[in-house]
Structures are given as C-alpha cells and as structure tokens.
Amino acid sequence: MSQTTQLLFKNRKPGETIFLKEFSANGGYQGLKTAVGTMTPEEVRELVKASALRGRGGAGFPTGVKWGFFPADKPGTKYLVCNCDEMEPGTYKDGVLLQADPHQLIEGMILSAFALQTQVGYIFIRYAYEKQAENLRRAITEATEAGYLGKNILGSGFDFELHVHGSAGRYILGEETALLNGLEGIRPNPRLKPPFPAVRGLFGQPTTVNNVETLANIPHIVTGGAQWFKDLALTPDGSGTKLFGLSGHLNCTECFELPVGITLHEVINKYGQGMWKNKQFKACLPGGASTPYLTREHMGVPLDFASLEQVGSRFGTAGVTAFDEDTCMVAVTLNLIAFFARESCGWCTPCRDGLTMVRWLLETLESGKGTREHLEMLKDQLANISGKSFCALAEGAMGPVAGLLNHFEQEIVDHIDRGHCPFNK
Amino acid sequence: MTSIESQTTSHLLDQQTLAEFIQHAGEIEHPREMIIDVLRAIQSHHGWVPDEGVELTASILGLTPIEVEEIATFYDKIFRRPVGRFVIHLCDSVCCWVRGADEIAAYLKKVLDIEFGQTTADGLFTLLPSCCLGCCGIAPAVMIRQEFFGPLTPEKVDELITSLRKEALA
C-alpha cells in the first residue's frame, strides 16, 4: 500500500527474517563495498553530514555533526556502540527492523565504523528482544564468513569486530552514558557530561553511540547520495524516510516506513486506517511517551523535527500512539508518569522525588480529590523538574505533562469541579 | 574471595557453561562486562539468582559480591527471589493500557488467584507488571520466557494458561 521508497523495509516479508543470501541479492553490502573501495573515511563522514540525517533514537541530533566531534584520526582503541535498548512506550520500530532484516544494521555498523575508524563495536540490545539478538548473532557470523567483518575487511586493511551485548530491563539504559555503564558492568546510572562519550566513552575510550535506525540508514546514503536521501523527505529541511510505529486507538497498529514530513492526518487515516471502533481522534503522542501531545488542530502538521518543535512537541522516535474521544488525558498522563517514575534510576532528586510527586498529584487529580492548589503544584513541578535533572529522563517524562497543561487544562479543571473523572461513566 | 573450586555450583550453572565463562573471562580485557550474561545464565539454569549465584558470578569475574549485587538489584529482569516456572510480564505502559491491559491484569489475577508480585501455590506462575515490551502493535500483551502474546482477551488468557499448565505436566 505504501508508495514511499522503501530503504530499511525493502526486504521485509511478513513473519520472516531475511539473512545474507537474500540481503546480498537485493543490493546488500553494496554501500560498504563502495565506501571501503572508493572513499576515504572522511568522505563518508562528509556525505553523512551533507545528507542531514538526524538521529532516529528520539533526540534527533544531526548524525554528521555528532560524528564531527569524534576523534576518528586519534590512535588507540575507539568504540562504536549501537543503542538498541528501545524501551520508550509506543516505540517498537527497531525491534521490527531487526526481526525483518538484521543485516541492515550490521552493514550500517561496519560502514559507520569505517567512517569513524573504530575497531570494536557493540550492539546493546534490550532483554525483550532476544529473537532480534539471535538474528544479529547469526548475521554477524554470516558477515564474518563473507569477509565483511573481522580483519582486513574486503582487502582494505580496515579491521572491525562486532559483539551483541544483552541487558536485563530498565528504561534508563537507553540513555547513552547509562548504557555505557551498563555495558561495562557498572551500575547503570547516567554519567556526568562533559566529558562526552566522543572524548571519554566506553572503558574510557572515544565512543560514538547511535540508534539502530540511524546506523541502518548509512549504507543507503552512500549508495543513493546525500541529495537523493534529503529529497526523500517531504519537508525542505527534512531528510530521508522514517519508521513509524503505530499504536493505541487505531484500526491498524503496524510499523511503516514513510517519508519524513508526512502529515499526521495521513498517518492516522491512511496508514492507521482511522480510529478504532469508529470513534473520533482526540490526541496522540507523536514520537513516544516523552513527546508532548498533538491534538485535532495538528492534523495538517508535517511530522518532522523542525515542524513539531514549532508546535511545542517533538518528532522523537515517530512511535505514534493515538487516543480516542473517550480517553481521559489526565489518566493517560498519569499512566505515562507512572512509567517514568518507576523507571527513574534514582540518581538525582528532581527525577527520583519530583516524578513521584507528579505521579501523586496526577493520581489525586484523576481521582477527583484534587483542588486548584494541586493544579498549581503540577505547574510548579513542571517548572522545577524540566531542565533541572541530571539526564534527559525526567525532562522527557515532563513532556506529556507540558502537553496536558497546554492543551487539556480544562479537562483537569473538570475533574476538580465535578469531584470525579468526567470520563468514568 | 571464595575460590570457584570450593563452591557447589552445579545447581547454578551447567559445568560446560561455567567452564566457558571462566575461559572467556580470562581472555577478554574487561571481564566485568560479562556480569549480565552470567547472571542471566544462572537465572536460566536455576530459575532465579540466589546469594550463591551472586557469589559465583563474583568469583568468575574477579569481583566482590557487592559489586555484583548492585548490578543484580538494579535490573528488573534479574530475580533475587524465587519465582514460578512461568513468569508473566504484563505490560502496563500506555499502548497496552489504552487497549485494555487493566482488564487483562484483573482477569489474570482472578484466574491465577494471585496479586502482582506473587506466585501461585503450585509454583507455576508469577505475575509481574512490566514496562513497555515493544509489543505496542499487538496490545494488550504479555511476555513469558521472552516470547510475546497479544492482543490478549480473557479467552486468549485462558488458552495460554491452559497450554502452559499442560506443558508443565508433560
């Protein structure tokens, strides 16, 4: 049904995993061959910068700029780490990609390692993705036997070894410095930045951490060119395609590869096939649990980093979770905050105590026992948690609270005035 | 530190896996990175990680037990207490919740006659709430042994529990 150019999902078949034979037959490892055969590492880095690719893990930092901070020419061990801890509610695209086509990531990592001149790579993968981890281990074995991994890759003199590293739960591991601690076997609280991982990362060595989808895009940029990749997006400053994982009150809750800049209307009505049980759309999380809500007034907004920032939200991971007209947004926000409060690592006070406080405030308001004083306290917490925590977890947690206060303050007031949740019929 | 030779380990790890861990730890630059692998292997063999499992992990990796314990207690998928044969991780995050996870939770508690965090009297099932499992497209969902089941209805929960009970008898 999709007319979008399919890069990452081009080999995807329902219920199947594609391995080396089929991946190679469909143009797999051509990007790697082109890069190591005809380009310098610096040329690959420049190409990625020119493509305007932005990180697909949620924060959306330009990949070429991030790589620009990396001391690729510095001697000594350097690491490339793939963040496959995908644990933000509403986000499941990396899991789908690695179930369908694990070599997409393997080729992307080898090519990125060449660009950054890192000798060792790790794929840090969440506990729940054991099938994906098995796919990756098999793909690594195949790539090693084919000469794409190991010593003197494709006769280039470049060496790269790649390991899959499992985890055992907890959302905080998706924060890149907590992830590095987790990889090292240290208690995974986040680290103070600076120094940034590019300077002192894994085992104290220069490290770049990139998301699965980000890395998987690199070979396509090499084979197609930076301008072609940019032109895949529908917005002038956008770039590439994006994996959209749909969920919530939609008729179709699947994952699609769509152009960056597609409108919310098209995602909800064409790909999501409209609202479940013929109800009306009320709101959605546009890019995972930490992104402020969009509402009916945002149906025409192109889903891209810049356009979503303009309307006070974020593109995030493009995990779109839709809510119907009968959904209480105070209750949704309470569910989200309960997640973030439970997943807080407990390291800093704004997150450990602040989110617990916000959960209590939302419980009080949702139960109908809240007063206007509680509403003011909620606003106060927003002002005193956002921007004041040690890492981005609490900042993200407050995204939906900000969205609730911006778009649904009247709904909170209704709870207070009626003394009960207006949606509990 | 206790030497591995002086510990009884067979209930914690099969001896081949233990030998492989010891060999690998001696070969790599940073053996500490293996903590989660070792803890998960012990849990997979023994069902959960007892104090001796923490001590064994420490011995293999050249760490103190407290260095292992602060890792073991951080992760919610490492169990430091006994659990049932089948641990049911029920997603309570937003995508499952809006598609009826509360009803599935209530139904599971009723048919198993336990609350979250408890194990059935026959030792078969432990019910735990979990954060998002990445099953947002098949909500509401549960994870059992790293396999996923969803979208769940009370009827499908019945089928699932029946088939697991049958498996336990076989």
mmCIF file of C-alpha atoms in Angstrom, chain A residues 87 89-92 122 126-131 165-170 172-173 182-189 203 247-250 253 276 285 321 323 331-332 335-336 339 342-343 345, chain B residues 29-30 32-37 40 43 63 67 69-71 73-79 89 92-95 97-99 129-139 143 145-148:
data_model
loop_
_atom_site.group_PDB
_atom_site.id
_atom_site.type_symbol
_atom_site.label_atom_id
_atom_site.label_comp_id
_atom_site.label_asym_id
_atom_site.label_seq_id
_atom_site.Cartn_x
_atom_site.Cartn_y
_atom_site.Cartn_z
ATOM 1 C CA MET A 87 12.116 0.799 25.684
ATOM 2 C CA PRO A 89 6.417 3.159 25.427
ATOM 3 C CA GLY A 90 4.978 3.389 21.921
ATOM 4 C CA THR A 91 8.327 2.716 20.252
ATOM 5 C CA TYR A 92 8.938 -0.644 18.607
ATOM 6 C CA TYR A 122 28.803 -3.359 20.433
ATOM 7 C CA ARG A 126 17.181 -4.922 25.427
ATOM 8 C CA TYR A 127 16.186 -8.104 27.271
ATOM 9 C CA ALA A 128 12.860 -8.461 25.480
ATOM 10 C CA TYR A 129 14.499 -8.541 22.026
ATOM 11 C CA GLU A 130 16.059 -11.991 22.371
ATOM 12 C CA LYS A 131 14.849 -13.108 18.924
ATOM 13 C CA HIS A 165 25.543 -7.314 24.408
ATOM 14 C CA GLY A 166 22.361 -8.303 26.221
ATOM 15 C CA SER A 167 20.607 -6.441 29.009
ATOM 16 C CA ALA A 168 18.103 -7.224 31.755
ATOM 17 C CA GLY A 169 15.488 -4.470 31.660
ATOM 18 C CA ARG A 170 15.231 -0.824 32.793
ATOM 19 C CA ILE A 172 17.388 4.229 31.779
ATOM 20 C CA LEU A 173 19.790 2.020 29.807
ATOM 21 C CA GLY A 182 25.648 -0.983 31.710
ATOM 22 C CA LEU A 183 27.962 -2.322 29.011
ATOM 23 C CA GLU A 184 30.939 -2.081 31.343
ATOM 24 C CA GLY A 185 29.084 -3.961 34.079
ATOM 25 C CA ILE A 186 28.838 -0.918 36.341
ATOM 26 C CA ARG A 187 25.572 0.172 37.965
ATOM 27 C CA PRO A 188 23.877 1.989 35.074
ATOM 28 C CA ASN A 189 23.297 5.477 36.413
ATOM 29 C CA PHE A 203 36.160 1.886 29.024
ATOM 30 C CA SER A 247 -0.314 2.077 18.325
ATOM 31 C CA GLY A 248 -3.222 2.991 20.582
ATOM 32 C CA HIS A 249 -6.768 3.515 19.339
ATOM 33 C CA LEU A 250 -6.101 2.940 15.633
ATOM 34 C CA THR A 253 -1.307 -0.734 14.637
ATOM 35 C CA TRP A 276 -10.724 2.098 16.338
ATOM 36 C CA LEU A 285 1.867 11.077 21.258
ATOM 37 C CA THR A 321 0.118 6.457 19.875
ATOM 38 C CA PHE A 323 -6.180 8.310 21.762
ATOM 39 C CA ALA A 331 -5.379 9.333 33.159
ATOM 40 C CA VAL A 332 -3.113 8.921 30.109
ATOM 41 C CA ASN A 335 -0.014 6.215 33.176
ATOM 42 C CA LEU A 336 2.970 7.804 31.406
ATOM 43 C CA PHE A 339 6.181 4.571 33.885
ATOM 44 C CA ARG A 342 9.157 3.650 38.164
ATOM 45 C CA GLU A 343 11.981 3.661 35.615
ATOM 46 C CA CYS A 345 17.313 5.285 38.263
ATOM 47 C CA GLU B 29 40.251 -7.193 28.616
ATOM 48 C CA HIS B 30 37.185 -6.232 30.677
ATOM 49 C CA ARG B 32 33.198 -7.247 34.190
ATOM 50 C CA GLU B 33 31.185 -6.594 31.029
ATOM 51 C CA MET B 34 30.006 -10.239 31.324
ATOM 52 C CA ILE B 35 28.018 -9.667 34.556
ATOM 53 C CA ILE B 36 24.598 -9.658 32.920
ATOM 54 C CA ASP B 37 25.446 -12.681 30.750
ATOM 55 C CA ARG B 40 21.114 -14.404 33.087
ATOM 56 C CA GLN B 43 18.755 -17.468 36.264
ATOM 57 C CA LEU B 63 34.739 -9.011 41.625
ATOM 58 C CA GLU B 67 29.836 -5.273 43.048
ATOM 59 C CA GLU B 69 24.762 -7.348 43.884
ATOM 60 C CA GLU B 70 24.459 -3.672 42.938
ATOM 61 C CA ILE B 71 24.018 -4.758 39.326
ATOM 62 C CA THR B 73 19.344 -5.499 42.095
ATOM 63 C CA PHE B 74 19.223 -2.720 39.501
ATOM 64 C CA TYR B 75 17.676 -4.711 36.664
ATOM 65 C CA ASP B 76 14.048 -5.775 36.913
ATOM 66 C CA LYS B 77 14.533 -8.896 34.792
ATOM 67 C CA ILE B 78 17.024 -10.402 37.250
ATOM 68 C CA PHE B 79 15.207 -12.135 40.104
ATOM 69 C CA HIS B 89 5.377 -9.961 32.499
ATOM 70 C CA ASP B 92 1.187 -1.759 31.872
ATOM 71 C CA SER B 93 2.554 1.036 29.653
ATOM 72 C CA VAL B 94 0.385 3.378 27.666
ATOM 73 C CA CYS B 95 -0.273 1.451 24.417
ATOM 74 C CA TRP B 97 -3.222 0.292 28.871
ATOM 75 C CA VAL B 98 -5.437 2.088 26.321
ATOM 76 C CA ARG B 99 -6.240 -1.257 24.712
ATOM 77 C CA PRO B 129 3.852 -5.729 35.862
ATOM 78 C CA SER B 130 6.336 -4.646 33.212
ATOM 79 C CA CYS B 131 7.173 -1.502 31.357
ATOM 80 C CA CYS B 132 6.647 -1.405 27.583
ATOM 81 C CA LEU B 133 7.701 -4.699 25.962
ATOM 82 C CA GLY B 134 7.851 -3.318 22.423
ATOM 83 C CA CYS B 135 4.543 -5.053 21.680
ATOM 84 C CA CYS B 136 2.697 -1.779 21.085
ATOM 85 C CA GLY B 137 1.213 -3.107 17.832
ATOM 86 C CA ILE B 138 -0.287 -6.220 19.489
ATOM 87 C CA ALA B 139 -1.604 -4.612 22.678
ATOM 88 C CA MET B 143 5.914 -11.676 27.784
ATOM 89 C CA ARG B 145 10.190 -16.617 28.524
ATOM 90 C CA GLN B 146 10.965 -13.789 26.056
ATOM 91 C CA GLU B 147 8.008 -14.789 23.911
ATOM 92 C CA PHE B 148 5.110 -12.431 23.336
#
